[in-house]
C-alpha cells in the first residue's frame, strides 16, 4: 500500500535563506523516510505554492496527502490560512492536516543542540540564563504556549529561562537579555531563537541578542526537527485518523 504524500507547508519569505533552509530540512526528512514522497509548498512569496503543489499531485493521480504545517505554534496560519488553502484543493484528494510541530521535547533537544554548536559548554548550563526568542504572535494561545515552554525548559537545569518576542508581543529579546543580567546566579546569557528558518524576524532577534554571550542559530534542519516532522506525519496517518469525503482535516495533535 502506498503511503500518503507528505506535503510540508512553510510560511515563505522574500529572504532566499528561508526557502534554502526549508529545503534542507525536507531533504533530511526524505533521508529518514525514503519510502515516503515528500513535497514542499509555501503560503507566500515563493513560487512553489501550496495550491500549485496540490493541483500537480491530483493531476498525477495522487489520492492521499498529509499536509504538515511547518509551524511551531497553533496561531493564525495554522488555524485559518492553511485550512482555507486545503479546502480549495482538487476534490479527488483526501487530505489530513497534521499537527503543528510545537510544543515537543524534540524541539528542546534541537534548541540545546544549537546552543552547544554556538559555543555554550553543557557544563555551564546551571549558571546560564536563556532567552527563548520566538517570532511573536497576536494569538493569545500561541503566546501562552511560548511562556509555558520557557517554564518547562527552566526545569531541565538552566539557571533561568525567559520568553521573548520579535513582534506583536513583549518583551523583546534585548529586554529579556537585560532582565537575565539582573538575576542572581546568571553568569552568562544565551539567546535561543525559537524559529525554523532565517528571515526578517530572526534577524531582529539576532540584533536584540547583541549583549548576550551566546546566540544560537535557527532550528533549521536540526536532526531532532526532522525526526519531529516524521512523528507528526505518522500521527496524522495513524489508524482511526481516516479521511471522510474528498477533503478531511484531522484535528491537530499535541
JSON list of C-alpha atoms in Angstrom, two decimals, residues 9-250:
[
{"chain": "A", "resi": 9, "resn": "UNK", "atom": "CA", "xyz": [3.71, 23.69, 4.25]},
{"chain": "A", "resi": 10, "resn": "UNK", "atom": "CA", "xyz": [6.09, 26.55, 5.02]},
{"chain": "A", "resi": 11, "resn": "UNK", "atom": "CA", "xyz": [5.28, 30.21, 5.52]},
{"chain": "A", "resi": 12, "resn": "UNK", "atom": "CA", "xyz": [7.54, 31.57, 2.81]},
{"chain": "A", "resi": 13, "resn": "UNK", "atom": "CA", "xyz": [9.71, 34.69, 2.75]},
{"chain": "A", "resi": 14, "resn": "UNK", "atom": "CA", "xyz": [11.33, 37.16, 0.40]},
{"chain": "A", "resi": 15, "resn": "UNK", "atom": "CA", "xyz": [14.61, 36.18, 2.07]},
{"chain": "A", "resi": 16, "resn": "UNK", "atom": "CA", "xyz": [16.16, 33.37, -0.02]},
{"chain": "A", "resi": 17, "resn": "UNK", "atom": "CA", "xyz": [17.71, 31.86, 3.12]},
{"chain": "A", "resi": 18, "resn": "UNK", "atom": "CA", "xyz": [14.21, 30.87, 4.24]},
{"chain": "A", "resi": 19, "resn": "UNK", "atom": "CA", "xyz": [13.47, 28.55, 1.32]},
{"chain": "A", "resi": 20, "resn": "UNK", "atom": "CA", "xyz": [17.02, 27.19, 1.35]},
{"chain": "A", "resi": 21, "resn": "UNK", "atom": "CA", "xyz": [16.64, 26.19, 5.00]},
{"chain": "A", "resi": 22, "resn": "UNK", "atom": "CA", "xyz": [13.21, 24.64, 4.45]},
{"chain": "A", "resi": 23, "resn": "UNK", "atom": "CA", "xyz": [14.54, 22.57, 1.56]},
{"chain": "A", "resi": 24, "resn": "UNK", "atom": "CA", "xyz": [17.50, 21.42, 3.67]},
{"chain": "A", "resi": 25, "resn": "UNK", "atom": "CA", "xyz": [15.09, 20.24, 6.37]},
{"chain": "A", "resi": 26, "resn": "UNK", "atom": "CA", "xyz": [12.92, 18.44, 3.81]},
{"chain": "A", "resi": 27, "resn": "UNK", "atom": "CA", "xyz": [15.99, 16.66, 2.41]},
{"chain": "A", "resi": 28, "resn": "UNK", "atom": "CA", "xyz": [16.74, 15.35, 5.90]},
{"chain": "A", "resi": 29, "resn": "UNK", "atom": "CA", "xyz": [13.13, 14.14, 6.25]},
{"chain": "A", "resi": 30, "resn": "UNK", "atom": "CA", "xyz": [13.41, 12.32, 2.92]},
{"chain": "A", "resi": 31, "resn": "UNK", "atom": "CA", "xyz": [16.54, 10.59, 4.17]},
{"chain": "A", "resi": 32, "resn": "UNK", "atom": "CA", "xyz": [14.69, 9.42, 7.28]},
{"chain": "A", "resi": 33, "resn": "UNK", "atom": "CA", "xyz": [11.72, 8.10, 5.26]},
{"chain": "A", "resi": 34, "resn": "UNK", "atom": "CA", "xyz": [12.97, 7.09, 1.80]},
{"chain": "A", "resi": 35, "resn": "UNK", "atom": "CA", "xyz": [9.68, 5.29, 1.10]},
{"chain": "A", "resi": 36, "resn": "UNK", "atom": "CA", "xyz": [7.59, 8.45, 1.50]},
{"chain": "A", "resi": 37, "resn": "UNK", "atom": "CA", "xyz": [7.24, 11.09, -1.17]},
{"chain": "A", "resi": 38, "resn": "UNK", "atom": "CA", "xyz": [7.86, 14.50, 0.41]},
{"chain": "A", "resi": 39, "resn": "UNK", "atom": "CA", "xyz": [6.82, 17.75, -1.27]},
{"chain": "A", "resi": 40, "resn": "UNK", "atom": "CA", "xyz": [7.14, 21.36, -0.17]},
{"chain": "A", "resi": 41, "resn": "UNK", "atom": "CA", "xyz": [4.68, 24.22, -0.62]},
{"chain": "A", "resi": 42, "resn": "UNK", "atom": "CA", "xyz": [4.78, 27.84, 0.56]},
{"chain": "A", "resi": 43, "resn": "UNK", "atom": "CA", "xyz": [1.93, 30.09, 1.68]},
{"chain": "A", "resi": 44, "resn": "UNK", "atom": "CA", "xyz": [3.52, 33.33, 0.47]},
{"chain": "A", "resi": 45, "resn": "UNK", "atom": "CA", "xyz": [6.37, 34.83, -1.55]},
{"chain": "A", "resi": 46, "resn": "UNK", "atom": "CA", "xyz": [7.75, 31.62, -3.08]},
{"chain": "A", "resi": 47, "resn": "UNK", "atom": "CA", "xyz": [6.86, 30.21, -6.49]},
{"chain": "A", "resi": 48, "resn": "UNK", "atom": "CA", "xyz": [6.09, 26.71, -5.24]},
{"chain": "A", "resi": 49, "resn": "UNK", "atom": "CA", "xyz": [2.66, 27.46, -3.78]},
{"chain": "A", "resi": 50, "resn": "UNK", "atom": "CA", "xyz": [0.61, 25.02, -1.72]},
{"chain": "A", "resi": 51, "resn": "UNK", "atom": "CA", "xyz": [-2.30, 25.17, -4.16]},
{"chain": "A", "resi": 52, "resn": "UNK", "atom": "CA", "xyz": [0.02, 24.57, -7.11]},
{"chain": "A", "resi": 53, "resn": "UNK", "atom": "CA", "xyz": [1.57, 21.50, -5.49]},
{"chain": "A", "resi": 54, "resn": "UNK", "atom": "CA", "xyz": [-1.87, 20.08, -4.64]},
{"chain": "A", "resi": 55, "resn": "UNK", "atom": "CA", "xyz": [-3.07, 20.59, -8.21]},
{"chain": "A", "resi": 56, "resn": "UNK", "atom": "CA", "xyz": [0.02, 18.83, -9.56]},
{"chain": "A", "resi": 57, "resn": "UNK", "atom": "CA", "xyz": [-0.41, 15.91, -7.17]},
{"chain": "A", "resi": 58, "resn": "UNK", "atom": "CA", "xyz": [-4.06, 15.50, -8.16]},
{"chain": "A", "resi": 59, "resn": "UNK", "atom": "CA", "xyz": [-3.13, 15.59, -11.86]},
{"chain": "A", "resi": 60, "resn": "UNK", "atom": "CA", "xyz": [-0.61, 12.80, -11.24]},
{"chain": "A", "resi": 61, "resn": "UNK", "atom": "CA", "xyz": [-3.30, 10.63, -9.67]},
{"chain": "A", "resi": 62, "resn": "UNK", "atom": "CA", "xyz": [-2.24, 11.02, -6.05]},
{"chain": "A", "resi": 63, "resn": "UNK", "atom": "CA", "xyz": [-5.17, 10.49, -3.69]},
{"chain": "A", "resi": 64, "resn": "UNK", "atom": "CA", "xyz": [-3.84, 10.69, -0.11]},
{"chain": "A", "resi": 65, "resn": "UNK", "atom": "CA", "xyz": [-1.88, 13.62, 1.33]},
{"chain": "A", "resi": 66, "resn": "UNK", "atom": "CA", "xyz": [-0.74, 14.55, 4.81]},
{"chain": "A", "resi": 67, "resn": "UNK", "atom": "CA", "xyz": [-0.43, 18.35, 4.99]},
{"chain": "A", "resi": 68, "resn": "UNK", "atom": "CA", "xyz": [2.07, 19.23, 7.69]},
{"chain": "A", "resi": 69, "resn": "UNK", "atom": "CA", "xyz": [2.31, 22.89, 8.79]},
{"chain": "A", "resi": 70, "resn": "UNK", "atom": "CA", "xyz": [5.93, 23.89, 9.31]},
{"chain": "A", "resi": 71, "resn": "UNK", "atom": "CA", "xyz": [4.90, 25.99, 12.28]},
{"chain": "A", "resi": 72, "resn": "UNK", "atom": "CA", "xyz": [5.87, 25.96, 15.93]},
{"chain": "A", "resi": 73, "resn": "UNK", "atom": "CA", "xyz": [2.54, 27.11, 17.40]},
{"chain": "A", "resi": 74, "resn": "UNK", "atom": "CA", "xyz": [-1.15, 26.98, 16.50]},
{"chain": "A", "resi": 75, "resn": "UNK", "atom": "CA", "xyz": [-1.56, 30.62, 15.59]},
{"chain": "A", "resi": 76, "resn": "UNK", "atom": "CA", "xyz": [-3.35, 32.31, 12.68]},
{"chain": "A", "resi": 77, "resn": "UNK", "atom": "CA", "xyz": [-1.64, 30.43, 9.86]},
{"chain": "A", "resi": 78, "resn": "UNK", "atom": "CA", "xyz": [-2.42, 27.02, 11.36]},
{"chain": "A", "resi": 79, "resn": "UNK", "atom": "CA", "xyz": [-5.98, 27.93, 12.33]},
{"chain": "A", "resi": 80, "resn": "UNK", "atom": "CA", "xyz": [-7.03, 29.92, 9.26]},
{"chain": "A", "resi": 81, "resn": "UNK", "atom": "CA", "xyz": [-4.65, 30.24, 6.31]},
{"chain": "A", "resi": 82, "resn": "UNK", "atom": "CA", "xyz": [-3.71, 26.60, 5.89]},
{"chain": "A", "resi": 83, "resn": "UNK", "atom": "CA", "xyz": [-7.24, 25.17, 6.33]},
{"chain": "A", "resi": 84, "resn": "UNK", "atom": "CA", "xyz": [-8.51, 27.71, 3.79]},
{"chain": "A", "resi": 85, "resn": "UNK", "atom": "CA", "xyz": [-5.92, 26.65, 1.21]},
{"chain": "A", "resi": 86, "resn": "UNK", "atom": "CA", "xyz": [-6.61, 22.96, 1.83]},
{"chain": "A", "resi": 87, "resn": "UNK", "atom": "CA", "xyz": [-10.36, 23.45, 1.41]},
{"chain": "A", "resi": 88, "resn": "UNK", "atom": "CA", "xyz": [-9.67, 24.72, -2.11]},
{"chain": "A", "resi": 89, "resn": "UNK", "atom": "CA", "xyz": [-7.75, 21.57, -3.04]},
{"chain": "A", "resi": 90, "resn": "UNK", "atom": "CA", "xyz": [-8.88, 19.44, -6.01]},
{"chain": "A", "resi": 91, "resn": "UNK", "atom": "CA", "xyz": [-11.83, 17.26, -4.96]},
{"chain": "A", "resi": 92, "resn": "UNK", "atom": "CA", "xyz": [-10.05, 13.97, -5.69]},
{"chain": "A", "resi": 93, "resn": "UNK", "atom": "CA", "xyz": [-7.55, 14.47, -2.89]},
{"chain": "A", "resi": 94, "resn": "UNK", "atom": "CA", "xyz": [-8.04, 13.10, 0.61]},
{"chain": "A", "resi": 95, "resn": "UNK", "atom": "CA", "xyz": [-6.05, 15.38, 2.92]},
{"chain": "A", "resi": 96, "resn": "UNK", "atom": "CA", "xyz": [-5.22, 15.05, 6.58]},
{"chain": "A", "resi": 97, "resn": "UNK", "atom": "CA", "xyz": [-3.89, 18.19, 8.26]},
{"chain": "A", "resi": 98, "resn": "UNK", "atom": "CA", "xyz": [-1.19, 17.15, 10.72]},
{"chain": "A", "resi": 99, "resn": "UNK", "atom": "CA", "xyz": [-0.35, 18.91, 13.95]},
{"chain": "A", "resi": 100, "resn": "UNK", "atom": "CA", "xyz": [1.97, 21.87, 14.14]},
{"chain": "A", "resi": 101, "resn": "UNK", "atom": "CA", "xyz": [5.42, 20.99, 15.43]},
{"chain": "A", "resi": 102, "resn": "UNK", "atom": "CA", "xyz": [5.31, 22.52, 18.89]},
{"chain": "A", "resi": 103, "resn": "UNK", "atom": "CA", "xyz": [5.38, 22.02, 21.69]},
{"chain": "A", "resi": 104, "resn": "UNK", "atom": "CA", "xyz": [7.60, 18.94, 21.75]},
{"chain": "A", "resi": 105, "resn": "UNK", "atom": "CA", "xyz": [10.61, 17.68, 23.72]},
{"chain": "A", "resi": 106, "resn": "UNK", "atom": "CA", "xyz": [12.34, 17.20, 20.37]},
{"chain": "A", "resi": 107, "resn": "UNK", "atom": "CA", "xyz": [12.28, 20.96, 19.83]},
{"chain": "A", "resi": 108, "resn": "UNK", "atom": "CA", "xyz": [14.01, 21.47, 23.18]},
{"chain": "A", "resi": 109, "resn": "UNK", "atom": "CA", "xyz": [16.61, 18.94, 22.07]},
{"chain": "A", "resi": 110, "resn": "UNK", "atom": "CA", "xyz": [17.14, 20.95, 18.88]},
{"chain": "A", "resi": 111, "resn": "UNK", "atom": "CA", "xyz": [17.36, 24.24, 20.80]},
{"chain": "A", "resi": 112, "resn": "UNK", "atom": "CA", "xyz": [20.04, 22.86, 23.09]},
{"chain": "A", "resi": 113, "resn": "UNK", "atom": "CA", "xyz": [21.97, 21.40, 20.17]},
{"chain": "A", "resi": 114, "resn": "UNK", "atom": "CA", "xyz": [22.04, 24.82, 18.54]},
{"chain": "A", "resi": 115, "resn": "UNK", "atom": "CA", "xyz": [23.22, 26.45, 21.77]},
{"chain": "A", "resi": 116, "resn": "UNK", "atom": "CA", "xyz": [26.07, 23.97, 22.16]},
{"chain": "A", "resi": 117, "resn": "UNK", "atom": "CA", "xyz": [27.02, 24.38, 18.50]},
{"chain": "A", "resi": 118, "resn": "UNK", "atom": "CA", "xyz": [27.24, 28.14, 19.15]},
{"chain": "A", "resi": 119, "resn": "UNK", "atom": "CA", "xyz": [29.87, 27.53, 21.81]},
{"chain": "A", "resi": 120, "resn": "UNK", "atom": "CA", "xyz": [27.96, 27.09, 25.07]},
{"chain": "A", "resi": 121, "resn": "UNK", "atom": "CA", "xyz": [29.52, 24.46, 27.31]},
{"chain": "A", "resi": 122, "resn": "UNK", "atom": "CA", "xyz": [26.96, 21.93, 28.62]},
{"chain": "A", "resi": 123, "resn": "UNK", "atom": "CA", "xyz": [28.80, 22.08, 31.95]},
{"chain": "A", "resi": 124, "resn": "UNK", "atom": "CA", "xyz": [27.74, 25.74, 32.26]},
{"chain": "A", "resi": 125, "resn": "UNK", "atom": "CA", "xyz": [24.04, 25.01, 31.92]},
{"chain": "A", "resi": 126, "resn": "UNK", "atom": "CA", "xyz": [23.21, 25.58, 35.59]},
{"chain": "A", "resi": 127, "resn": "UNK", "atom": "CA", "xyz": [24.77, 29.07, 35.55]},
{"chain": "A", "resi": 128, "resn": "UNK", "atom": "CA", "xyz": [23.36, 30.17, 32.20]},
{"chain": "A", "resi": 129, "resn": "UNK", "atom": "CA", "xyz": [20.18, 32.12, 31.62]},
{"chain": "A", "resi": 130, "resn": "UNK", "atom": "CA", "xyz": [18.44, 31.55, 28.30]},
{"chain": "A", "resi": 131, "resn": "UNK", "atom": "CA", "xyz": [16.18, 33.79, 26.27]},
{"chain": "A", "resi": 132, "resn": "UNK", "atom": "CA", "xyz": [13.66, 31.70, 24.34]},
{"chain": "A", "resi": 133, "resn": "UNK", "atom": "CA", "xyz": [13.17, 34.13, 21.44]},
{"chain": "A", "resi": 134, "resn": "UNK", "atom": "CA", "xyz": [10.19, 33.47, 19.18]},
{"chain": "A", "resi": 135, "resn": "UNK", "atom": "CA", "xyz": [8.80, 35.39, 16.23]},
{"chain": "A", "resi": 136, "resn": "UNK", "atom": "CA", "xyz": [5.76, 36.53, 18.24]},
{"chain": "A", "resi": 137, "resn": "UNK", "atom": "CA", "xyz": [2.04, 36.41, 17.55]},
{"chain": "A", "resi": 138, "resn": "UNK", "atom": "CA", "xyz": [-1.16, 38.31, 18.22]},
{"chain": "A", "resi": 139, "resn": "UNK", "atom": "CA", "xyz": [-2.79, 34.98, 19.15]},
{"chain": "A", "resi": 140, "resn": "UNK", "atom": "CA", "xyz": [-3.00, 34.66, 22.97]},
{"chain": "A", "resi": 141, "resn": "UNK", "atom": "CA", "xyz": [-2.90, 30.86, 22.74]},
{"chain": "A", "resi": 142, "resn": "UNK", "atom": "CA", "xyz": [0.41, 30.95, 20.89]},
{"chain": "A", "resi": 143, "resn": "UNK", "atom": "CA", "xyz": [1.93, 33.41, 23.38]},
{"chain": "A", "resi": 144, "resn": "UNK", "atom": "CA", "xyz": [0.79, 31.26, 26.30]},
{"chain": "A", "resi": 145, "resn": "UNK", "atom": "CA", "xyz": [2.41, 28.21, 24.72]},
{"chain": "A", "resi": 146, "resn": "UNK", "atom": "CA", "xyz": [5.77, 30.01, 24.41]},
{"chain": "A", "resi": 147, "resn": "UNK", "atom": "CA", "xyz": [5.59, 31.09, 28.06]},
{"chain": "A", "resi": 148, "resn": "UNK", "atom": "CA", "xyz": [4.81, 27.53, 29.14]},
{"chain": "A", "resi": 149, "resn": "UNK", "atom": "CA", "xyz": [7.71, 26.13, 27.10]},
{"chain": "A", "resi": 150, "resn": "UNK", "atom": "CA", "xyz": [10.04, 28.58, 28.83]},
{"chain": "A", "resi": 151, "resn": "UNK", "atom": "CA", "xyz": [8.77, 27.46, 32.25]},
{"chain": "A", "resi": 152, "resn": "UNK", "atom": "CA", "xyz": [9.18, 23.78, 31.38]},
{"chain": "A", "resi": 153, "resn": "UNK", "atom": "CA", "xyz": [12.62, 24.28, 29.86]},
{"chain": "A", "resi": 154, "resn": "UNK", "atom": "CA", "xyz": [13.79, 26.02, 33.02]},
{"chain": "A", "resi": 155, "resn": "UNK", "atom": "CA", "xyz": [13.20, 22.75, 34.90]},
{"chain": "A", "resi": 156, "resn": "UNK", "atom": "CA", "xyz": [15.73, 20.88, 32.76]},
{"chain": "A", "resi": 157, "resn": "UNK", "atom": "CA", "xyz": [18.69, 22.52, 34.50]},
{"chain": "A", "resi": 158, "resn": "UNK", "atom": "CA", "xyz": [19.05, 26.08, 33.22]},
{"chain": "A", "resi": 159, "resn": "UNK", "atom": "CA", "xyz": [19.60, 28.85, 35.74]},
{"chain": "A", "resi": 160, "resn": "UNK", "atom": "CA", "xyz": [16.68, 30.80, 34.25]},
{"chain": "A", "resi": 161, "resn": "UNK", "atom": "CA", "xyz": [14.67, 30.95, 31.03]},
{"chain": "A", "resi": 162, "resn": "UNK", "atom": "CA", "xyz": [12.79, 34.00, 29.75]},
{"chain": "A", "resi": 163, "resn": "UNK", "atom": "CA", "xyz": [10.46, 34.14, 26.73]},
{"chain": "A", "resi": 164, "resn": "UNK", "atom": "CA", "xyz": [10.85, 36.99, 24.25]},
{"chain": "A", "resi": 165, "resn": "UNK", "atom": "CA", "xyz": [9.15, 38.00, 21.00]},
{"chain": "A", "resi": 166, "resn": "UNK", "atom": "CA", "xyz": [10.33, 39.69, 17.83]},
{"chain": "A", "resi": 167, "resn": "UNK", "atom": "CA", "xyz": [6.90, 41.14, 17.03]},
{"chain": "A", "resi": 168, "resn": "UNK", "atom": "CA", "xyz": [3.33, 41.59, 18.30]},
{"chain": "A", "resi": 169, "resn": "UNK", "atom": "CA", "xyz": [4.14, 40.83, 21.95]},
{"chain": "A", "resi": 170, "resn": "UNK", "atom": "CA", "xyz": [6.56, 41.84, 24.66]},
{"chain": "A", "resi": 171, "resn": "UNK", "atom": "CA", "xyz": [9.23, 41.57, 25.95]},
{"chain": "A", "resi": 172, "resn": "UNK", "atom": "CA", "xyz": [11.70, 41.96, 23.10]},
{"chain": "A", "resi": 173, "resn": "UNK", "atom": "CA", "xyz": [14.88, 39.91, 23.03]},
{"chain": "A", "resi": 174, "resn": "UNK", "atom": "CA", "xyz": [17.08, 42.76, 24.26]},
{"chain": "A", "resi": 175, "resn": "UNK", "atom": "CA", "xyz": [14.74, 43.36, 27.22]},
{"chain": "A", "resi": 176, "resn": "UNK", "atom": "CA", "xyz": [14.87, 39.69, 28.22]},
{"chain": "A", "resi": 177, "resn": "UNK", "atom": "CA", "xyz": [18.68, 39.70, 27.95]},
{"chain": "A", "resi": 178, "resn": "UNK", "atom": "CA", "xyz": [18.82, 42.77, 30.21]},
{"chain": "A", "resi": 179, "resn": "UNK", "atom": "CA", "xyz": [16.41, 41.12, 32.67]},
{"chain": "A", "resi": 180, "resn": "UNK", "atom": "CA", "xyz": [18.53, 37.98, 32.91]},
{"chain": "A", "resi": 181, "resn": "UNK", "atom": "CA", "xyz": [21.66, 40.04, 33.59]},
{"chain": "A", "resi": 182, "resn": "UNK", "atom": "CA", "xyz": [19.99, 41.18, 36.81]},
{"chain": "A", "resi": 183, "resn": "UNK", "atom": "CA", "xyz": [19.17, 37.67, 38.03]},
{"chain": "A", "resi": 184, "resn": "UNK", "atom": "CA", "xyz": [21.43, 36.39, 40.79]},
{"chain": "A", "resi": 185, "resn": "UNK", "atom": "CA", "xyz": [23.40, 33.34, 39.72]},
{"chain": "A", "resi": 186, "resn": "UNK", "atom": "CA", "xyz": [23.27, 34.03, 35.98]},
{"chain": "A", "resi": 187, "resn": "UNK", "atom": "CA", "xyz": [26.89, 34.19, 34.84]},
{"chain": "A", "resi": 188, "resn": "UNK", "atom": "CA", "xyz": [26.17, 34.15, 31.11]},
{"chain": "A", "resi": 189, "resn": "UNK", "atom": "CA", "xyz": [23.18, 34.82, 28.89]},
{"chain": "A", "resi": 190, "resn": "UNK", "atom": "CA", "xyz": [22.33, 32.82, 25.79]},
{"chain": "A", "resi": 191, "resn": "UNK", "atom": "CA", "xyz": [19.68, 33.54, 23.18]},
{"chain": "A", "resi": 192, "resn": "UNK", "atom": "CA", "xyz": [17.95, 30.55, 21.57]},
{"chain": "A", "resi": 193, "resn": "UNK", "atom": "CA", "xyz": [15.84, 31.54, 18.54]},
{"chain": "A", "resi": 194, "resn": "UNK", "atom": "CA", "xyz": [12.63, 29.50, 18.57]},
{"chain": "A", "resi": 195, "resn": "UNK", "atom": "CA", "xyz": [12.25, 29.89, 14.83]},
{"chain": "A", "resi": 196, "resn": "UNK", "atom": "CA", "xyz": [12.69, 27.45, 11.98]},
{"chain": "A", "resi": 197, "resn": "UNK", "atom": "CA", "xyz": [14.33, 29.48, 9.23]},
{"chain": "A", "resi": 198, "resn": "UNK", "atom": "CA", "xyz": [16.13, 32.79, 8.67]},
{"chain": "A", "resi": 199, "resn": "UNK", "atom": "CA", "xyz": [14.26, 35.93, 7.70]},
{"chain": "A", "resi": 200, "resn": "UNK", "atom": "CA", "xyz": [13.22, 39.38, 8.85]},
{"chain": "A", "resi": 201, "resn": "UNK", "atom": "CA", "xyz": [12.08, 38.46, 12.38]},
{"chain": "A", "resi": 202, "resn": "UNK", "atom": "CA", "xyz": [15.00, 36.10, 13.11]},
{"chain": "A", "resi": 203, "resn": "UNK", "atom": "CA", "xyz": [17.33, 38.92, 12.07]},
{"chain": "A", "resi": 204, "resn": "UNK", "atom": "CA", "xyz": [15.54, 41.17, 14.58]},
{"chain": "A", "resi": 205, "resn": "UNK", "atom": "CA", "xyz": [16.11, 38.51, 17.25]},
{"chain": "A", "resi": 206, "resn": "UNK", "atom": "CA", "xyz": [19.81, 38.46, 16.37]},
{"chain": "A", "resi": 207, "resn": "UNK", "atom": "CA", "xyz": [20.07, 42.24, 16.73]},
{"chain": "A", "resi": 208, "resn": "UNK", "atom": "CA", "xyz": [18.36, 42.04, 20.11]},
{"chain": "A", "resi": 209, "resn": "UNK", "atom": "CA", "xyz": [20.94, 39.47, 21.21]},
{"chain": "A", "resi": 210, "resn": "UNK", "atom": "CA", "xyz": [23.84, 41.88, 20.77]},
{"chain": "A", "resi": 211, "resn": "UNK", "atom": "CA", "xyz": [24.56, 41.97, 24.52]},
{"chain": "A", "resi": 212, "resn": "UNK", "atom": "CA", "xyz": [24.19, 38.22, 25.05]},
{"chain": "A", "resi": 213, "resn": "UNK", "atom": "CA", "xyz": [27.17, 35.93, 25.47]},
{"chain": "A", "resi": 214, "resn": "UNK", "atom": "CA", "xyz": [25.85, 33.28, 23.08]},
{"chain": "A", "resi": 215, "resn": "UNK", "atom": "CA", "xyz": [23.48, 33.47, 20.11]},
{"chain": "A", "resi": 216, "resn": "UNK", "atom": "CA", "xyz": [22.33, 30.15, 18.70]},
{"chain": "A", "resi": 217, "resn": "UNK", "atom": "CA", "xyz": [21.36, 29.54, 15.09]},
{"chain": "A", "resi": 218, "resn": "UNK", "atom": "CA", "xyz": [17.76, 29.00, 13.97]},
{"chain": "A", "resi": 219, "resn": "UNK", "atom": "CA", "xyz": [16.42, 25.46, 14.34]},
{"chain": "A", "resi": 220, "resn": "UNK", "atom": "CA", "xyz": [16.54, 24.78, 10.62]},
{"chain": "A", "resi": 221, "resn": "UNK", "atom": "CA", "xyz": [17.39, 21.22, 9.55]},
{"chain": "A", "resi": 222, "resn": "UNK", "atom": "CA", "xyz": [18.40, 20.04, 13.03]},
{"chain": "A", "resi": 223, "resn": "UNK", "atom": "CA", "xyz": [18.13, 16.23, 13.24]},
{"chain": "A", "resi": 224, "resn": "UNK", "atom": "CA", "xyz": [15.59, 16.45, 16.06]},
{"chain": "A", "resi": 225, "resn": "UNK", "atom": "CA", "xyz": [13.36, 18.74, 13.96]},
{"chain": "A", "resi": 226, "resn": "UNK", "atom": "CA", "xyz": [13.44, 16.28, 11.07]},
{"chain": "A", "resi": 227, "resn": "UNK", "atom": "CA", "xyz": [12.50, 13.43, 13.43]},
{"chain": "A", "resi": 228, "resn": "UNK", "atom": "CA", "xyz": [9.60, 15.56, 14.70]},
{"chain": "A", "resi": 229, "resn": "UNK", "atom": "CA", "xyz": [8.26, 16.06, 11.18]},
{"chain": "A", "resi": 230, "resn": "UNK", "atom": "CA", "xyz": [8.28, 12.30, 10.69]},
{"chain": "A", "resi": 231, "resn": "UNK", "atom": "CA", "xyz": [6.49, 11.82, 14.02]},
{"chain": "A", "resi": 232, "resn": "UNK", "atom": "CA", "xyz": [3.76, 14.34, 13.10]},
{"chain": "A", "resi": 233, "resn": "UNK", "atom": "CA", "xyz": [3.31, 12.58, 9.75]},
{"chain": "A", "resi": 234, "resn": "UNK", "atom": "CA", "xyz": [2.93, 9.20, 11.47]},
{"chain": "A", "resi": 235, "resn": "UNK", "atom": "CA", "xyz": [0.45, 10.63, 13.98]},
{"chain": "A", "resi": 236, "resn": "UNK", "atom": "CA", "xyz": [-1.72, 12.08, 11.23]},
{"chain": "A", "resi": 237, "resn": "UNK", "atom": "CA", "xyz": [-1.79, 8.78, 9.39]},
{"chain": "A", "resi": 238, "resn": "UNK", "atom": "CA", "xyz": [-2.36, 6.61, 12.48]},
{"chain": "A", "resi": 239, "resn": "UNK", "atom": "CA", "xyz": [-5.21, 4.07, 12.50]},
{"chain": "A", "resi": 240, "resn": "UNK", "atom": "CA", "xyz": [-8.50, 5.81, 13.25]},
{"chain": "A", "resi": 241, "resn": "UNK", "atom": "CA", "xyz": [-7.47, 9.05, 11.57]},
{"chain": "A", "resi": 242, "resn": "UNK", "atom": "CA", "xyz": [-9.27, 8.18, 8.34]},
{"chain": "A", "resi": 243, "resn": "UNK", "atom": "CA", "xyz": [-10.32, 10.97, 5.99]},
{"chain": "A", "resi": 244, "resn": "UNK", "atom": "CA", "xyz": [-14.02, 11.41, 5.34]},
{"chain": "A", "resi": 245, "resn": "UNK", "atom": "CA", "xyz": [-15.09, 12.70, 1.93]},
{"chain": "A", "resi": 246, "resn": "UNK", "atom": "CA", "xyz": [-12.89, 14.45, -0.62]},
{"chain": "A", "resi": 247, "resn": "UNK", "atom": "CA", "xyz": [-11.17, 16.59, 1.99]},
{"chain": "A", "resi": 248, "resn": "UNK", "atom": "CA", "xyz": [-10.69, 15.75, 5.64]},
{"chain": "A", "resi": 249, "resn": "UNK", "atom": "CA", "xyz": [-8.69, 17.66, 8.21]},
{"chain": "A", "resi": 250, "resn": "UNK", "atom": "CA", "xyz": [-7.62, 15.73, 11.27]}
]
